[in-house]
């Protein structure tokens, strides 16, 4: 179906721009692209009948499951595809598993959404460069940021593209090969509202929280996205961090590309093992002498990238226990999170205090820590050798060299124990 010029304007004003955040300047530029593409299509009337027949078919975008999506290659784009869409008068939107996300024009012709500041040396940017920049920001950052700087870097054979300011929440740096226009390096970041997060992430939230025993009704409160591609890498990699909370709890999920790699959240009361909780209370009693302290918070964090699964208990009076299962084995920490402020008049007093910590007598430390370790771990430290580290006054390690079993101990100047960690942190 053909539209007259005034109908093109009416069609675009209806959508997708009617409720969009695009600026009037951006809308105007897109309209210019539409007009150019419409004229391109009209100029193709002399094509052979087979081409005209192909143009008459309606455009039917195929949407696959998000987990099987293929990343568009950062290469040349066939303009005829865009002309086909616009010539048919179809301002369609693509659905991402039930959520309306992008207009077709920006899918098949991404540079239509590219925004450039005035006064830039845009002659440095080839069509391939523009497409690669636009596609990278759209697909990896989820937003087109306005380009504020384009610079030729002749020594390295690169073209540098920058958006925004380094101090801003939304910022991107892209380095392109000056000859091929391909991406060389990428660093991008942005903060977004939870409502802006793609549906393929949001739909995973309840089941991911349930998978660690956390409350599935935690609500998204903030999103941060970081995108990086280093020299020698073939594609940008994105990390998306979603913070969640409600009146009583907190959680966090991190995705690498579209795969969740880290899940954290407060545990539901029925997910807390009473036997494990009793052991944690006994550890706190061994460290502090305080029995049956109330549990303030229980949480779990599962990080597939680090290969760690951690359960954390926080008790009244700022005591805590952390248990970790990781690639290197089991880890256990019991600690006192109270802060005891020290008043120092000058750097000489600070250095004297650190020296006092470093030189504390081994017999004093052993006398303080051995009863605690014996009660928690049913072991004694007689066969363990003490090691000091001058870079960390106030901390020593006890190591059983025959088995590489290690206890890390933090202490105060009077020998009182602040924290004991065994195994992996």
PDB file of C-alpha atoms in Angstrom, residues 143-356:
ATOM      1  CA  UNK A 143      20.471   2.544  23.778  1.00  0.00           C
ATOM      2  CA  UNK A 144      21.800   4.928  21.152  1.00  0.00           C
ATOM      3  CA  UNK A 145      23.950   7.553  22.875  1.00  0.00           C
ATOM      4  CA  UNK A 146      24.723  10.831  21.138  1.00  0.00           C
ATOM      5  CA  UNK A 147      28.234  10.905  19.640  1.00  0.00           C
ATOM      6  CA  UNK A 148      30.180  13.888  20.935  1.00  0.00           C
ATOM      7  CA  UNK A 149      33.676  13.209  19.568  1.00  0.00           C
ATOM      8  CA  UNK A 150      35.214  11.603  16.473  1.00  0.00           C
ATOM      9  CA  UNK A 151      38.988  11.544  16.249  1.00  0.00           C
ATOM     10  CA  UNK A 152      41.550  10.084  13.853  1.00  0.00           C
ATOM     11  CA  UNK A 153      44.341   8.156  15.615  1.00  0.00           C
ATOM     12  CA  UNK A 154      46.814   7.741  12.726  1.00  0.00           C
ATOM     13  CA  UNK A 155      49.607   6.121  14.738  1.00  0.00           C
ATOM     14  CA  UNK A 156      47.426   3.185  15.770  1.00  0.00           C
ATOM     15  CA  UNK A 157      45.383   3.134  12.565  1.00  0.00           C
ATOM     16  CA  UNK A 158      42.136   3.690  14.449  1.00  0.00           C
ATOM     17  CA  UNK A 159      39.161   6.009  14.493  1.00  0.00           C
ATOM     18  CA  UNK A 160      37.995   6.962  17.998  1.00  0.00           C
ATOM     19  CA  UNK A 161      34.322   7.590  18.767  1.00  0.00           C
ATOM     20  CA  UNK A 162      33.142   8.941  22.134  1.00  0.00           C
ATOM     21  CA  UNK A 163      29.719   9.640  23.580  1.00  0.00           C
ATOM     22  CA  UNK A 164      28.972  11.814  26.604  1.00  0.00           C
ATOM     23  CA  UNK A 165      31.429  12.609  29.356  1.00  0.00           C
ATOM     24  CA  UNK A 166      33.490  10.219  31.466  1.00  0.00           C
ATOM     25  CA  UNK A 167      31.853  11.586  34.631  1.00  0.00           C
ATOM     26  CA  UNK A 168      28.350  10.824  33.353  1.00  0.00           C
ATOM     27  CA  UNK A 169      26.304   7.687  34.011  1.00  0.00           C
ATOM     28  CA  UNK A 170      25.934   7.026  30.282  1.00  0.00           C
ATOM     29  CA  UNK A 171      29.257   6.907  28.472  1.00  0.00           C
ATOM     30  CA  UNK A 172      30.830   5.025  25.586  1.00  0.00           C
ATOM     31  CA  UNK A 173      34.228   4.767  23.913  1.00  0.00           C
ATOM     32  CA  UNK A 174      34.591   2.849  20.660  1.00  0.00           C
ATOM     33  CA  UNK A 175      37.777   2.314  18.655  1.00  0.00           C
ATOM     34  CA  UNK A 176      37.387   1.268  14.995  1.00  0.00           C
ATOM     35  CA  UNK A 177      39.884   0.023  12.440  1.00  0.00           C
ATOM     36  CA  UNK A 178      40.535   2.974  10.116  1.00  0.00           C
ATOM     37  CA  UNK A 179      40.826   0.689   7.075  1.00  0.00           C
ATOM     38  CA  UNK A 180      38.068  -1.899   7.551  1.00  0.00           C
ATOM     39  CA  UNK A 181      35.741  -0.025   9.903  1.00  0.00           C
ATOM     40  CA  UNK A 182      35.550  -3.070  12.194  1.00  0.00           C
ATOM     41  CA  UNK A 183      35.439  -2.775  15.976  1.00  0.00           C
ATOM     42  CA  UNK A 184      38.831  -2.889  17.710  1.00  0.00           C
ATOM     43  CA  UNK A 185      37.954  -1.999  21.322  1.00  0.00           C
ATOM     44  CA  UNK A 186      34.797  -1.008  23.183  1.00  0.00           C
ATOM     45  CA  UNK A 187      34.063   0.397  26.656  1.00  0.00           C
ATOM     46  CA  UNK A 188      30.467   1.406  27.395  1.00  0.00           C
ATOM     47  CA  UNK A 189      28.239   1.866  30.422  1.00  0.00           C
ATOM     48  CA  UNK A 190      24.796   3.106  31.329  1.00  0.00           C
ATOM     49  CA  UNK A 191      22.314   3.151  34.179  1.00  0.00           C
ATOM     50  CA  UNK A 192      18.706   2.448  33.297  1.00  0.00           C
ATOM     51  CA  UNK A 193      15.351   2.238  34.968  1.00  0.00           C
ATOM     52  CA  UNK A 194      14.091  -1.308  35.642  1.00  0.00           C
ATOM     53  CA  UNK A 195      11.235  -0.657  33.196  1.00  0.00           C
ATOM     54  CA  UNK A 196      13.857  -0.226  30.442  1.00  0.00           C
ATOM     55  CA  UNK A 197      15.429  -3.632  31.042  1.00  0.00           C
ATOM     56  CA  UNK A 198      14.719  -6.082  28.249  1.00  0.00           C
ATOM     57  CA  UNK A 199      11.942  -8.576  28.929  1.00  0.00           C
ATOM     58  CA  UNK A 200      14.252 -11.549  28.355  1.00  0.00           C
ATOM     59  CA  UNK A 201      15.997 -10.569  31.593  1.00  0.00           C
ATOM     60  CA  UNK A 202      12.984  -9.583  33.662  1.00  0.00           C
ATOM     61  CA  UNK A 203      11.087 -12.783  32.944  1.00  0.00           C
ATOM     62  CA  UNK A 204      13.932 -14.820  34.510  1.00  0.00           C
ATOM     63  CA  UNK A 205      13.938 -12.990  37.851  1.00  0.00           C
ATOM     64  CA  UNK A 206      11.377 -15.021  39.885  1.00  0.00           C
ATOM     65  CA  UNK A 207      12.784 -18.418  38.909  1.00  0.00           C
ATOM     66  CA  UNK A 208      16.400 -17.311  39.451  1.00  0.00           C
ATOM     67  CA  UNK A 209      15.609 -16.053  42.957  1.00  0.00           C
ATOM     68  CA  UNK A 210      13.727 -19.261  43.737  1.00  0.00           C
ATOM     69  CA  UNK A 211      16.720 -21.304  42.553  1.00  0.00           C
ATOM     70  CA  UNK A 212      18.780 -20.064  45.518  1.00  0.00           C
ATOM     71  CA  UNK A 213      15.899 -20.155  48.027  1.00  0.00           C
ATOM     72  CA  UNK A 214      15.297 -16.415  47.955  1.00  0.00           C
ATOM     73  CA  UNK A 215      11.977 -14.568  47.826  1.00  0.00           C
ATOM     74  CA  UNK A 216      10.730 -14.511  44.193  1.00  0.00           C
ATOM     75  CA  UNK A 217       8.706 -11.332  44.792  1.00  0.00           C
ATOM     76  CA  UNK A 218      11.710  -9.007  45.202  1.00  0.00           C
ATOM     77  CA  UNK A 219      11.165  -5.964  42.977  1.00  0.00           C
ATOM     78  CA  UNK A 220      13.709  -4.462  40.537  1.00  0.00           C
ATOM     79  CA  UNK A 221      15.026  -1.083  41.737  1.00  0.00           C
ATOM     80  CA  UNK A 222      18.058  -0.274  39.557  1.00  0.00           C
ATOM     81  CA  UNK A 223      20.021  -1.569  36.573  1.00  0.00           C
ATOM     82  CA  UNK A 224      23.616  -1.049  35.483  1.00  0.00           C
ATOM     83  CA  UNK A 225      25.133  -2.287  32.244  1.00  0.00           C
ATOM     84  CA  UNK A 226      28.815  -2.476  31.372  1.00  0.00           C
ATOM     85  CA  UNK A 227      30.065  -3.496  27.933  1.00  0.00           C
ATOM     86  CA  UNK A 228      33.670  -4.331  27.111  1.00  0.00           C
ATOM     87  CA  UNK A 229      35.655  -5.572  24.146  1.00  0.00           C
ATOM     88  CA  UNK A 230      39.435  -5.701  24.424  1.00  0.00           C
ATOM     89  CA  UNK A 231      42.039  -5.825  21.700  1.00  0.00           C
ATOM     90  CA  UNK A 232      41.960  -9.249  20.056  1.00  0.00           C
ATOM     91  CA  UNK A 233      38.408 -10.098  21.095  1.00  0.00           C
ATOM     92  CA  UNK A 234      35.796 -10.612  18.376  1.00  0.00           C
ATOM     93  CA  UNK A 235      32.588  -9.345  20.032  1.00  0.00           C
ATOM     94  CA  UNK A 236      31.625  -6.947  22.855  1.00  0.00           C
ATOM     95  CA  UNK A 237      30.635  -8.664  26.102  1.00  0.00           C
ATOM     96  CA  UNK A 238      27.956  -7.108  28.301  1.00  0.00           C
ATOM     97  CA  UNK A 239      27.379  -7.497  32.044  1.00  0.00           C
ATOM     98  CA  UNK A 240      23.959  -6.410  33.291  1.00  0.00           C
ATOM     99  CA  UNK A 241      23.451  -6.013  37.050  1.00  0.00           C
ATOM    100  CA  UNK A 242      19.917  -5.824  38.440  1.00  0.00           C
ATOM    101  CA  UNK A 243      19.373  -4.789  42.079  1.00  0.00           C
ATOM    102  CA  UNK A 244      16.143  -5.944  43.743  1.00  0.00           C
ATOM    103  CA  UNK A 245      14.487  -5.296  47.067  1.00  0.00           C
ATOM    104  CA  UNK A 246      11.254  -5.180  49.068  1.00  0.00           C
ATOM    105  CA  UNK A 247      10.350  -4.098  52.593  1.00  0.00           C
ATOM    106  CA  UNK A 248      12.344  -6.893  54.213  1.00  0.00           C
ATOM    107  CA  UNK A 249      14.909  -8.159  51.735  1.00  0.00           C
ATOM    108  CA  UNK A 250      17.488  -7.462  49.057  1.00  0.00           C
ATOM    109  CA  UNK A 251      18.859  -9.294  46.030  1.00  0.00           C
ATOM    110  CA  UNK A 252      21.058  -8.926  42.979  1.00  0.00           C
ATOM    111  CA  UNK A 253      21.367 -10.736  39.642  1.00  0.00           C
ATOM    112  CA  UNK A 254      24.214 -10.382  37.139  1.00  0.00           C
ATOM    113  CA  UNK A 255      23.945 -11.517  33.526  1.00  0.00           C
ATOM    114  CA  UNK A 256      26.870 -12.007  31.158  1.00  0.00           C
ATOM    115  CA  UNK A 257      25.268 -11.424  27.783  1.00  0.00           C
ATOM    116  CA  UNK A 258      21.916 -13.195  28.258  1.00  0.00           C
ATOM    117  CA  UNK A 259      23.089 -15.798  30.771  1.00  0.00           C
ATOM    118  CA  UNK A 260      22.707 -15.288  34.534  1.00  0.00           C
ATOM    119  CA  UNK A 261      26.144 -15.813  36.119  1.00  0.00           C
ATOM    120  CA  UNK A 262      25.571 -14.519  39.657  1.00  0.00           C
ATOM    121  CA  UNK A 263      22.466 -14.601  41.857  1.00  0.00           C
ATOM    122  CA  UNK A 264      22.229 -13.199  45.394  1.00  0.00           C
ATOM    123  CA  UNK A 265      19.318 -12.724  47.726  1.00  0.00           C
ATOM    124  CA  UNK A 266      17.972 -12.915  51.245  1.00  0.00           C
ATOM    125  CA  UNK A 267      16.827 -16.411  52.146  1.00  0.00           C
ATOM    126  CA  UNK A 268      13.216 -17.147  52.959  1.00  0.00           C
ATOM    127  CA  UNK A 269      12.835 -18.350  56.592  1.00  0.00           C
ATOM    128  CA  UNK A 270      11.792 -21.821  55.458  1.00  0.00           C
ATOM    129  CA  UNK A 271      14.976 -22.086  53.374  1.00  0.00           C
ATOM    130  CA  UNK A 272      17.324 -21.654  56.355  1.00  0.00           C
ATOM    131  CA  UNK A 273      18.695 -24.951  57.662  1.00  0.00           C
ATOM    132  CA  UNK A 274      18.161 -25.035  61.415  1.00  0.00           C
ATOM    133  CA  UNK A 275      21.154 -27.356  61.885  1.00  0.00           C
ATOM    134  CA  UNK A 276      23.459 -25.003  59.972  1.00  0.00           C
ATOM    135  CA  UNK A 277      22.032 -22.026  61.861  1.00  0.00           C
ATOM    136  CA  UNK A 278      22.732 -23.756  65.204  1.00  0.00           C
ATOM    137  CA  UNK A 279      26.346 -24.381  64.155  1.00  0.00           C
ATOM    138  CA  UNK A 280      26.701 -20.701  63.209  1.00  0.00           C
ATOM    139  CA  UNK A 281      25.380 -19.597  66.608  1.00  0.00           C
ATOM    140  CA  UNK A 282      27.895 -21.909  68.325  1.00  0.00           C
ATOM    141  CA  UNK A 283      30.702 -20.332  66.286  1.00  0.00           C
ATOM    142  CA  UNK A 284      29.615 -16.841  67.344  1.00  0.00           C
ATOM    143  CA  UNK A 285      29.515 -17.970  70.974  1.00  0.00           C
ATOM    144  CA  UNK A 286      33.054 -19.370  70.661  1.00  0.00           C
ATOM    145  CA  UNK A 287      34.321 -16.071  69.231  1.00  0.00           C
ATOM    146  CA  UNK A 288      32.404 -13.602  71.409  1.00  0.00           C
ATOM    147  CA  UNK A 289      31.220 -15.509  74.465  1.00  0.00           C
ATOM    148  CA  UNK A 290      27.630 -14.477  73.613  1.00  0.00           C
ATOM    149  CA  UNK A 291      25.122 -17.322  73.364  1.00  0.00           C
ATOM    150  CA  UNK A 292      21.910 -17.637  71.288  1.00  0.00           C
ATOM    151  CA  UNK A 293      22.196 -14.311  69.499  1.00  0.00           C
ATOM    152  CA  UNK A 294      19.185 -13.459  67.321  1.00  0.00           C
ATOM    153  CA  UNK A 295      19.519 -13.947  63.586  1.00  0.00           C
ATOM    154  CA  UNK A 296      19.227 -10.616  61.768  1.00  0.00           C
ATOM    155  CA  UNK A 297      19.646 -11.760  58.164  1.00  0.00           C
ATOM    156  CA  UNK A 298      20.363 -14.894  56.128  1.00  0.00           C
ATOM    157  CA  UNK A 299      21.367 -14.680  52.481  1.00  0.00           C
ATOM    158  CA  UNK A 300      22.858 -16.767  49.704  1.00  0.00           C
ATOM    159  CA  UNK A 301      25.065 -15.866  46.756  1.00  0.00           C
ATOM    160  CA  UNK A 302      25.768 -18.209  43.857  1.00  0.00           C
ATOM    161  CA  UNK A 303      28.472 -17.014  41.433  1.00  0.00           C
ATOM    162  CA  UNK A 304      29.113 -19.298  38.462  1.00  0.00           C
ATOM    163  CA  UNK A 305      31.958 -17.151  37.097  1.00  0.00           C
ATOM    164  CA  UNK A 306      33.903 -17.399  40.358  1.00  0.00           C
ATOM    165  CA  UNK A 307      32.633 -20.911  41.031  1.00  0.00           C
ATOM    166  CA  UNK A 308      31.406 -20.057  44.544  1.00  0.00           C
ATOM    167  CA  UNK A 309      28.216 -20.741  46.468  1.00  0.00           C
ATOM    168  CA  UNK A 310      28.054 -18.747  49.717  1.00  0.00           C
ATOM    169  CA  UNK A 311      25.615 -18.635  52.638  1.00  0.00           C
ATOM    170  CA  UNK A 312      25.862 -15.652  54.987  1.00  0.00           C
ATOM    171  CA  UNK A 313      24.347 -15.256  58.470  1.00  0.00           C
ATOM    172  CA  UNK A 314      24.258 -11.891  60.239  1.00  0.00           C
ATOM    173  CA  UNK A 315      23.508 -11.852  63.986  1.00  0.00           C
ATOM    174  CA  UNK A 316      22.691  -9.265  66.603  1.00  0.00           C
ATOM    175  CA  UNK A 317      25.591  -7.108  67.823  1.00  0.00           C
ATOM    176  CA  UNK A 318      27.284  -7.205  64.379  1.00  0.00           C
ATOM    177  CA  UNK A 319      28.586 -10.767  64.405  1.00  0.00           C
ATOM    178  CA  UNK A 320      28.509 -12.902  61.262  1.00  0.00           C
ATOM    179  CA  UNK A 321      29.256 -16.337  59.831  1.00  0.00           C
ATOM    180  CA  UNK A 322      29.961 -17.060  56.176  1.00  0.00           C
ATOM    181  CA  UNK A 323      30.180 -20.524  54.606  1.00  0.00           C
ATOM    182  CA  UNK A 324      31.496 -20.983  51.059  1.00  0.00           C
ATOM    183  CA  UNK A 325      31.674 -23.951  48.728  1.00  0.00           C
ATOM    184  CA  UNK A 326      33.984 -23.288  45.806  1.00  0.00           C
ATOM    185  CA  UNK A 327      36.387 -24.701  43.259  1.00  0.00           C
ATOM    186  CA  UNK A 328      39.176 -24.740  45.847  1.00  0.00           C
ATOM    187  CA  UNK A 329      37.079 -26.502  48.466  1.00  0.00           C
ATOM    188  CA  UNK A 330      35.166 -25.319  51.518  1.00  0.00           C
ATOM    189  CA  UNK A 331      35.583 -21.985  53.253  1.00  0.00           C
ATOM    190  CA  UNK A 332      34.348 -20.842  56.675  1.00  0.00           C
ATOM    191  CA  UNK A 333      34.536 -17.405  58.281  1.00  0.00           C
ATOM    192  CA  UNK A 334      33.354 -16.215  61.686  1.00  0.00           C
ATOM    193  CA  UNK A 335      33.812 -12.565  62.542  1.00  0.00           C
ATOM    194  CA  UNK A 336      33.091  -9.487  64.639  1.00  0.00           C
ATOM    195  CA  UNK A 337      32.046  -6.581  62.399  1.00  0.00           C
ATOM    196  CA  UNK A 338      32.096  -3.979  65.177  1.00  0.00           C
ATOM    197  CA  UNK A 339      34.400  -1.044  64.560  1.00  0.00           C
ATOM    198  CA  UNK A 340      36.626   0.171  67.369  1.00  0.00           C
ATOM    199  CA  UNK A 341      37.932   3.600  66.427  1.00  0.00           C
ATOM    200  CA  UNK A 342      41.519   4.522  67.217  1.00  0.00           C
ATOM    201  CA  UNK A 343      42.469   8.171  67.737  1.00  0.00           C
ATOM    202  CA  UNK A 344      45.882   9.121  66.358  1.00  0.00           C
ATOM    203  CA  UNK A 345      47.580  12.486  66.611  1.00  0.00           C
ATOM    204  CA  UNK A 346      49.954  11.997  63.664  1.00  0.00           C
ATOM    205  CA  UNK A 347      51.518   9.455  61.328  1.00  0.00           C
ATOM    206  CA  UNK A 348      54.117   8.517  63.897  1.00  0.00           C
ATOM    207  CA  UNK A 349      51.382   7.242  66.221  1.00  0.00           C
ATOM    208  CA  UNK A 350      49.820   5.299  63.359  1.00  0.00           C
ATOM    209  CA  UNK A 351      53.125   3.649  62.487  1.00  0.00           C
ATOM    210  CA  UNK A 352      53.739   2.821  66.136  1.00  0.00           C
ATOM    211  CA  UNK A 353      50.294   1.192  66.335  1.00  0.00           C
ATOM    212  CA  UNK A 354      50.923  -0.925  63.243  1.00  0.00           C
ATOM    213  CA  UNK A 355      54.289  -1.970  64.626  1.00  0.00           C
ATOM    214  CA  UNK A 356      52.605  -3.016  67.873  1.00  0.00           C
TER     215      UNK A 356
END
